[in-house]
PDB file of C-alpha atoms in Angstrom:
ATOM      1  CA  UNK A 279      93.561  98.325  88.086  1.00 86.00           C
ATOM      2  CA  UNK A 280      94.598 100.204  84.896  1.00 91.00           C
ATOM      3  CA  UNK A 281      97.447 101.758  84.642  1.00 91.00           C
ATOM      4  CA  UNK A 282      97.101 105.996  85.948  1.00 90.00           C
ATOM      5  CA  UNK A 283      93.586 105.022  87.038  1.00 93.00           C
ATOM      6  CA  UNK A 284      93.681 107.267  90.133  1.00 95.00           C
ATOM      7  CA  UNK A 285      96.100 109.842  88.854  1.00 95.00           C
ATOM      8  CA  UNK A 286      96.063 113.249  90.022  1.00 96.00           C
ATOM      9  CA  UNK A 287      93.145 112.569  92.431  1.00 95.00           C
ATOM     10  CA  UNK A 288      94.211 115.125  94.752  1.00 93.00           C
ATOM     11  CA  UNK A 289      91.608 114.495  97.133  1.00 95.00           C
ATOM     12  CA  UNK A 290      91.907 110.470  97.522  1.00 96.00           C
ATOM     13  CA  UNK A 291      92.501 109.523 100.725  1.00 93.00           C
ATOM     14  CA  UNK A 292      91.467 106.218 101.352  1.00 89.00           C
ATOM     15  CA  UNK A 293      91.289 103.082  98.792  1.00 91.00           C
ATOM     16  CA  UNK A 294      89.137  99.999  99.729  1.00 88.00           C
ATOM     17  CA  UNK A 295      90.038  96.760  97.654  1.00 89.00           C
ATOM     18  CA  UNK A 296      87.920  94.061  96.303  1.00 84.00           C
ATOM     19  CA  UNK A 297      89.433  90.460  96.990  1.00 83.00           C
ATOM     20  CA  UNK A 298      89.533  89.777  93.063  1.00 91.00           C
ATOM     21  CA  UNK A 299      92.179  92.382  92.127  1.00 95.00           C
ATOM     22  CA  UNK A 300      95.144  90.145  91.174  1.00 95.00           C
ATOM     23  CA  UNK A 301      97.406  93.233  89.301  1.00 95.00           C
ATOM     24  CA  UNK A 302      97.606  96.852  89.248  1.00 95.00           C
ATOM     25  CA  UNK A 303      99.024  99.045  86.471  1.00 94.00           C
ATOM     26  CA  UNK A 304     101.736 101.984  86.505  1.00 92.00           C
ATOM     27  CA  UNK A 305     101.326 105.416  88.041  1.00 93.00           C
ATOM     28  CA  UNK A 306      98.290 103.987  89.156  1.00 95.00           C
ATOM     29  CA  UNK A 307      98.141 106.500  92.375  1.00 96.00           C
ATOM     30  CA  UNK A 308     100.451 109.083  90.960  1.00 95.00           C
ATOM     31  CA  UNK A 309     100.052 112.393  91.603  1.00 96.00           C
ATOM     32  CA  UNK A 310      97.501 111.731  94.549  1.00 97.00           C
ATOM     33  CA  UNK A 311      98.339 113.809  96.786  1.00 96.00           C
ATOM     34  CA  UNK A 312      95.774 113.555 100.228  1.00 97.00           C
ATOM     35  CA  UNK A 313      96.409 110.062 100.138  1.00 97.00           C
ATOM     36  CA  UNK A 314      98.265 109.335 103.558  1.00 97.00           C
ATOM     37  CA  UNK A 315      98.155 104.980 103.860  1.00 96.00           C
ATOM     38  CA  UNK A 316      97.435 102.525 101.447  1.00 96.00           C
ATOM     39  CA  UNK A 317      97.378  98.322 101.658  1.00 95.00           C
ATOM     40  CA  UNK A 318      97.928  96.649  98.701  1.00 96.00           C
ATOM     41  CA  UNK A 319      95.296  94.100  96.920  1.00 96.00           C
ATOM     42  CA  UNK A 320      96.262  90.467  98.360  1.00 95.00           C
ATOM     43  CA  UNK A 321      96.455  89.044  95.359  1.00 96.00           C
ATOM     44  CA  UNK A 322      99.294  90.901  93.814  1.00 97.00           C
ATOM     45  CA  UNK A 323     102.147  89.418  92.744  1.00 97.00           C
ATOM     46  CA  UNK A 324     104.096  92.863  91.526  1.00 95.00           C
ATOM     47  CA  UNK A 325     104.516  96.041  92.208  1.00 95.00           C
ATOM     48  CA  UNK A 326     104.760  98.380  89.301  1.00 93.00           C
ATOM     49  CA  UNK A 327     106.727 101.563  88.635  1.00 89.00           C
ATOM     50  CA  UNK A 328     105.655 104.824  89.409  1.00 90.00           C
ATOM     51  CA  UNK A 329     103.123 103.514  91.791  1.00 94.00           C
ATOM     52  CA  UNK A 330     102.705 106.600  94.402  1.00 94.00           C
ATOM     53  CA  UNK A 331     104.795 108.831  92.140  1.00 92.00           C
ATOM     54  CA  UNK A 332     104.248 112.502  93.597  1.00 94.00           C
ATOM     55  CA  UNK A 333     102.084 111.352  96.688  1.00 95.00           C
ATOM     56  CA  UNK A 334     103.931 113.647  98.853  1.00 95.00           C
ATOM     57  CA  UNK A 335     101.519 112.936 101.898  1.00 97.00           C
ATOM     58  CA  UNK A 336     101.730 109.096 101.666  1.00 96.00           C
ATOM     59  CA  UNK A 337     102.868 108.069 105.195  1.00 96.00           C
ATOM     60  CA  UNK A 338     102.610 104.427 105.315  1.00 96.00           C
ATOM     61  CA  UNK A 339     102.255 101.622 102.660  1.00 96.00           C
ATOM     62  CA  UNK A 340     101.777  97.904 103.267  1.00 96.00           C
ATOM     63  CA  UNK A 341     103.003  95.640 100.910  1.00 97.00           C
ATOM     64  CA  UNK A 342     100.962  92.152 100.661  1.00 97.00           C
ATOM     65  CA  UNK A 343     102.929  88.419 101.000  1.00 97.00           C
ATOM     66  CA  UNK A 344     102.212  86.992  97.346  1.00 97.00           C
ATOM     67  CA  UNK A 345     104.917  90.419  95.921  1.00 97.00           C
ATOM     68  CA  UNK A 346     107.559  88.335  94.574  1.00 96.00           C
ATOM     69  CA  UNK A 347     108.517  91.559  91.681  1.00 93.00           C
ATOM     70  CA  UNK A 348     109.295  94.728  92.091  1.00 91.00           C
ATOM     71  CA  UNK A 349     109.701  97.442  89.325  1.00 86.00           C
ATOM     72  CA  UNK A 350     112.425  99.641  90.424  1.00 76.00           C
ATOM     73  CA  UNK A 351     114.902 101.427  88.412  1.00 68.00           C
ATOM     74  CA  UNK A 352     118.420 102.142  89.292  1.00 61.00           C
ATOM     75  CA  UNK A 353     118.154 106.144  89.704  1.00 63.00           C
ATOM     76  CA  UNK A 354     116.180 108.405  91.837  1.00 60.00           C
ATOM     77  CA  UNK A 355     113.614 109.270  88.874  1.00 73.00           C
ATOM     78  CA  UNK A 356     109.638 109.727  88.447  1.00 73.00           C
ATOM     79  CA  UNK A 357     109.558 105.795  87.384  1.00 78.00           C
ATOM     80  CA  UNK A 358     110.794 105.085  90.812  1.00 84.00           C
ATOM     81  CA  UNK A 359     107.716 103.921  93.135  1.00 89.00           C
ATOM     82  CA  UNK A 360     107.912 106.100  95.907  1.00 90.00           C
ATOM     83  CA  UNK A 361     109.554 109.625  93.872  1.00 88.00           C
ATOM     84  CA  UNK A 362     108.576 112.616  95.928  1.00 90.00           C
ATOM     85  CA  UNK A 363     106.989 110.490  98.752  1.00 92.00           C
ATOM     86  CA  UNK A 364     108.151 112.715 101.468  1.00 94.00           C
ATOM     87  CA  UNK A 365     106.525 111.578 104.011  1.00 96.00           C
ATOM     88  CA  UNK A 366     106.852 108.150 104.052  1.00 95.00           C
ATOM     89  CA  UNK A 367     107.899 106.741 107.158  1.00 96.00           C
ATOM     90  CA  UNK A 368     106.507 103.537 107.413  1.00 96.00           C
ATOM     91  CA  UNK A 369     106.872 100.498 104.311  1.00 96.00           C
ATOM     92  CA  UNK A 370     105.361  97.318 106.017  1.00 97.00           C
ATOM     93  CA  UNK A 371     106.584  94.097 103.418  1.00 97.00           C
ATOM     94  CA  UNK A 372     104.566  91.258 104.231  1.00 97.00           C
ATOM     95  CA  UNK A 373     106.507  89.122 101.821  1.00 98.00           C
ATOM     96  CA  UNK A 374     108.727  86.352 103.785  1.00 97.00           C
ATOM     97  CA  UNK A 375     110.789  85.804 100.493  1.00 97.00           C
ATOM     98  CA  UNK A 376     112.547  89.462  99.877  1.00 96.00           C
ATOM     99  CA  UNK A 377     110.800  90.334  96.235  1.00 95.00           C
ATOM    100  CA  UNK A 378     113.165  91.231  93.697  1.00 90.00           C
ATOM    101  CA  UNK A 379     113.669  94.276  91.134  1.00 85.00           C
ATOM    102  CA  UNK A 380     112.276  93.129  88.147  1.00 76.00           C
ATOM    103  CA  UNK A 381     114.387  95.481  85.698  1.00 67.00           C
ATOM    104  CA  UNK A 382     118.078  93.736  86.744  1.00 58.00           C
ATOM    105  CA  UNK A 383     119.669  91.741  89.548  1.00 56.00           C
ATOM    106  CA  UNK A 384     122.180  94.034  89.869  1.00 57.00           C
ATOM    107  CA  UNK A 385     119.480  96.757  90.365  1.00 61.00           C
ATOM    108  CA  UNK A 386     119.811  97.565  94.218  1.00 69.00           C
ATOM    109  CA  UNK A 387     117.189  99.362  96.171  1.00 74.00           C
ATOM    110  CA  UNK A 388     119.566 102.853  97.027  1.00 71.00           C
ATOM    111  CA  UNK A 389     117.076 104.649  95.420  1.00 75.00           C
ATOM    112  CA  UNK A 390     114.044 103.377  96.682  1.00 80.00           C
ATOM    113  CA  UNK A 391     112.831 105.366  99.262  1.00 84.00           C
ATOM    114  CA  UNK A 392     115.480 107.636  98.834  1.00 81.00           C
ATOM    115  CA  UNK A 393     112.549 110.556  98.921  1.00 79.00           C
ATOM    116  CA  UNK A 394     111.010 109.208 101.779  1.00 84.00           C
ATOM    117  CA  UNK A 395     110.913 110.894 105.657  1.00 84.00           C
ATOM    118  CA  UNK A 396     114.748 110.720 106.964  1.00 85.00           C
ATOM    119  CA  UNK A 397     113.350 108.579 109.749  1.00 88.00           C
ATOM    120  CA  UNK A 398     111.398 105.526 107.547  1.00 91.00           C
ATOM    121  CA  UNK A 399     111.973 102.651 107.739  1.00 95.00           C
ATOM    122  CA  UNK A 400     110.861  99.135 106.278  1.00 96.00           C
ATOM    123  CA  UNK A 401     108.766  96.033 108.231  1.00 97.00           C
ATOM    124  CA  UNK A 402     109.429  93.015 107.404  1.00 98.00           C
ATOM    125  CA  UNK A 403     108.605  89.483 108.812  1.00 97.00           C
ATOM    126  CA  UNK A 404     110.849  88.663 111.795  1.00 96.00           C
ATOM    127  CA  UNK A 405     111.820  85.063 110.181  1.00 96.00           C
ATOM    128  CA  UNK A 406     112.764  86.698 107.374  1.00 97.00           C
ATOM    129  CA  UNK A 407     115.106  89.764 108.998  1.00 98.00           C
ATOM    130  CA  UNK A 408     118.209  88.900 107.651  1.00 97.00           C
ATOM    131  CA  UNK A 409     117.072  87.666 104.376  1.00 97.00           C
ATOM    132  CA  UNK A 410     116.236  90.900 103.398  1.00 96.00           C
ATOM    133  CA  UNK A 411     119.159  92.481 104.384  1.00 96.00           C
ATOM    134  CA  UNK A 412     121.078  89.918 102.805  1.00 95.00           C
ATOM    135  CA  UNK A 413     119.389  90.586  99.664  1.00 92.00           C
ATOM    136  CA  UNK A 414     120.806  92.258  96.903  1.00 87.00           C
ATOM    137  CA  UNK A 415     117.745  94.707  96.377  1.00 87.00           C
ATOM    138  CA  UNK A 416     117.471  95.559  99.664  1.00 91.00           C
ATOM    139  CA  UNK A 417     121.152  95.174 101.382  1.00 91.00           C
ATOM    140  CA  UNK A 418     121.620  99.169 100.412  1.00 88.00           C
ATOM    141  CA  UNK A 419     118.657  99.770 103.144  1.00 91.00           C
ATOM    142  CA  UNK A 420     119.771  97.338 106.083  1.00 94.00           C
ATOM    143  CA  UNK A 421     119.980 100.461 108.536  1.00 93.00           C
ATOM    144  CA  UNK A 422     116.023 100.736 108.058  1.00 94.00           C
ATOM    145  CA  UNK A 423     114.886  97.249 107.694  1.00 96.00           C
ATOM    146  CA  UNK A 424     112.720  96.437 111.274  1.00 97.00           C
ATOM    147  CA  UNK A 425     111.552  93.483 112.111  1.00 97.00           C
ATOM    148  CA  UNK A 426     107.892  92.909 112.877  1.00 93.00           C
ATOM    149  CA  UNK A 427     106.010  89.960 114.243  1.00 83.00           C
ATOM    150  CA  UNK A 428     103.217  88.328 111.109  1.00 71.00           C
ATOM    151  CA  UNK A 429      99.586  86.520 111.668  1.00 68.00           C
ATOM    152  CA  UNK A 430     101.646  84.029 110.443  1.00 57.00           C
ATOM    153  CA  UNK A 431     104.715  83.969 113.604  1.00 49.00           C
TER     154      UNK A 431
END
């Protein structure tokens, strides 16, 4: 998917996937603001910045297993995947190995769904619980990593 291909489609809601899409480009869902749950292509192997950028109605995203990247920056700004995503409550990471931030190493995740709903939190696979919150990305957001049980389990 090219990069701001759905961009201020304020009346998205729903995106259906075809099997072959294997990368998807910046801001590509900025902006689109009816859009309330997502699932990520299968074949992805990154998620980009400024992905739901401004999609303040975005409740739940779900994160396929192949992610191993993740482009994050180290402030709370508009590049930042889920800026302005108030209502997020629910990030399901299918990934068993915790992706990493693509910018830096020492890049944590603080800001990452700093905008999100006070009570969100983040699903990963139950084998891979304390990886994650071992992980340097992700050990700012411990508190709100869940486990979940996987096809896979």
């Amino acid at each position: 998917l090219n990069s701001g291909l759905f961009q201020n489609c304020d009346n998205l809601q729903k995106v259906n996937f075809h099997n072959e899409i294997t990368s998807i480009g910046t801001f590509a869902f900025r902006n689109c603001t009816a859009l309330t749950y997502i699932s990520l292509p299968e074949l992805i192997t990154a998620v980009p910045e400024g992905l739901f950028t401004g999609c303040r109605l975005l409740e739940s995203v779900t994160i396929p297993a192949r992610v191993k990247t993740i482009y994050h920056s180290s402030n709370n700004s508009t590049s930042n995947i889920f800026y302005g995503c108030i209502s997020l409550k629910e990030l399901i990471m299918l990934p068993e190995t915790p992706p990493t931030n693509s910018y830096s190493s020492s890049h944590t995740g603080t800001y990452f769904i700093s905008d999100a709903h006070p009570s969100a939190n983040i699903k990963v696979p139950t084998g891979s619980l304390e990886a994650y919150k071992a992980s340097s990305f992700w050990k700012p957001l411990a508190s709100k990593i869940l486990a979940i049980e996987t096809e896979k389990e």
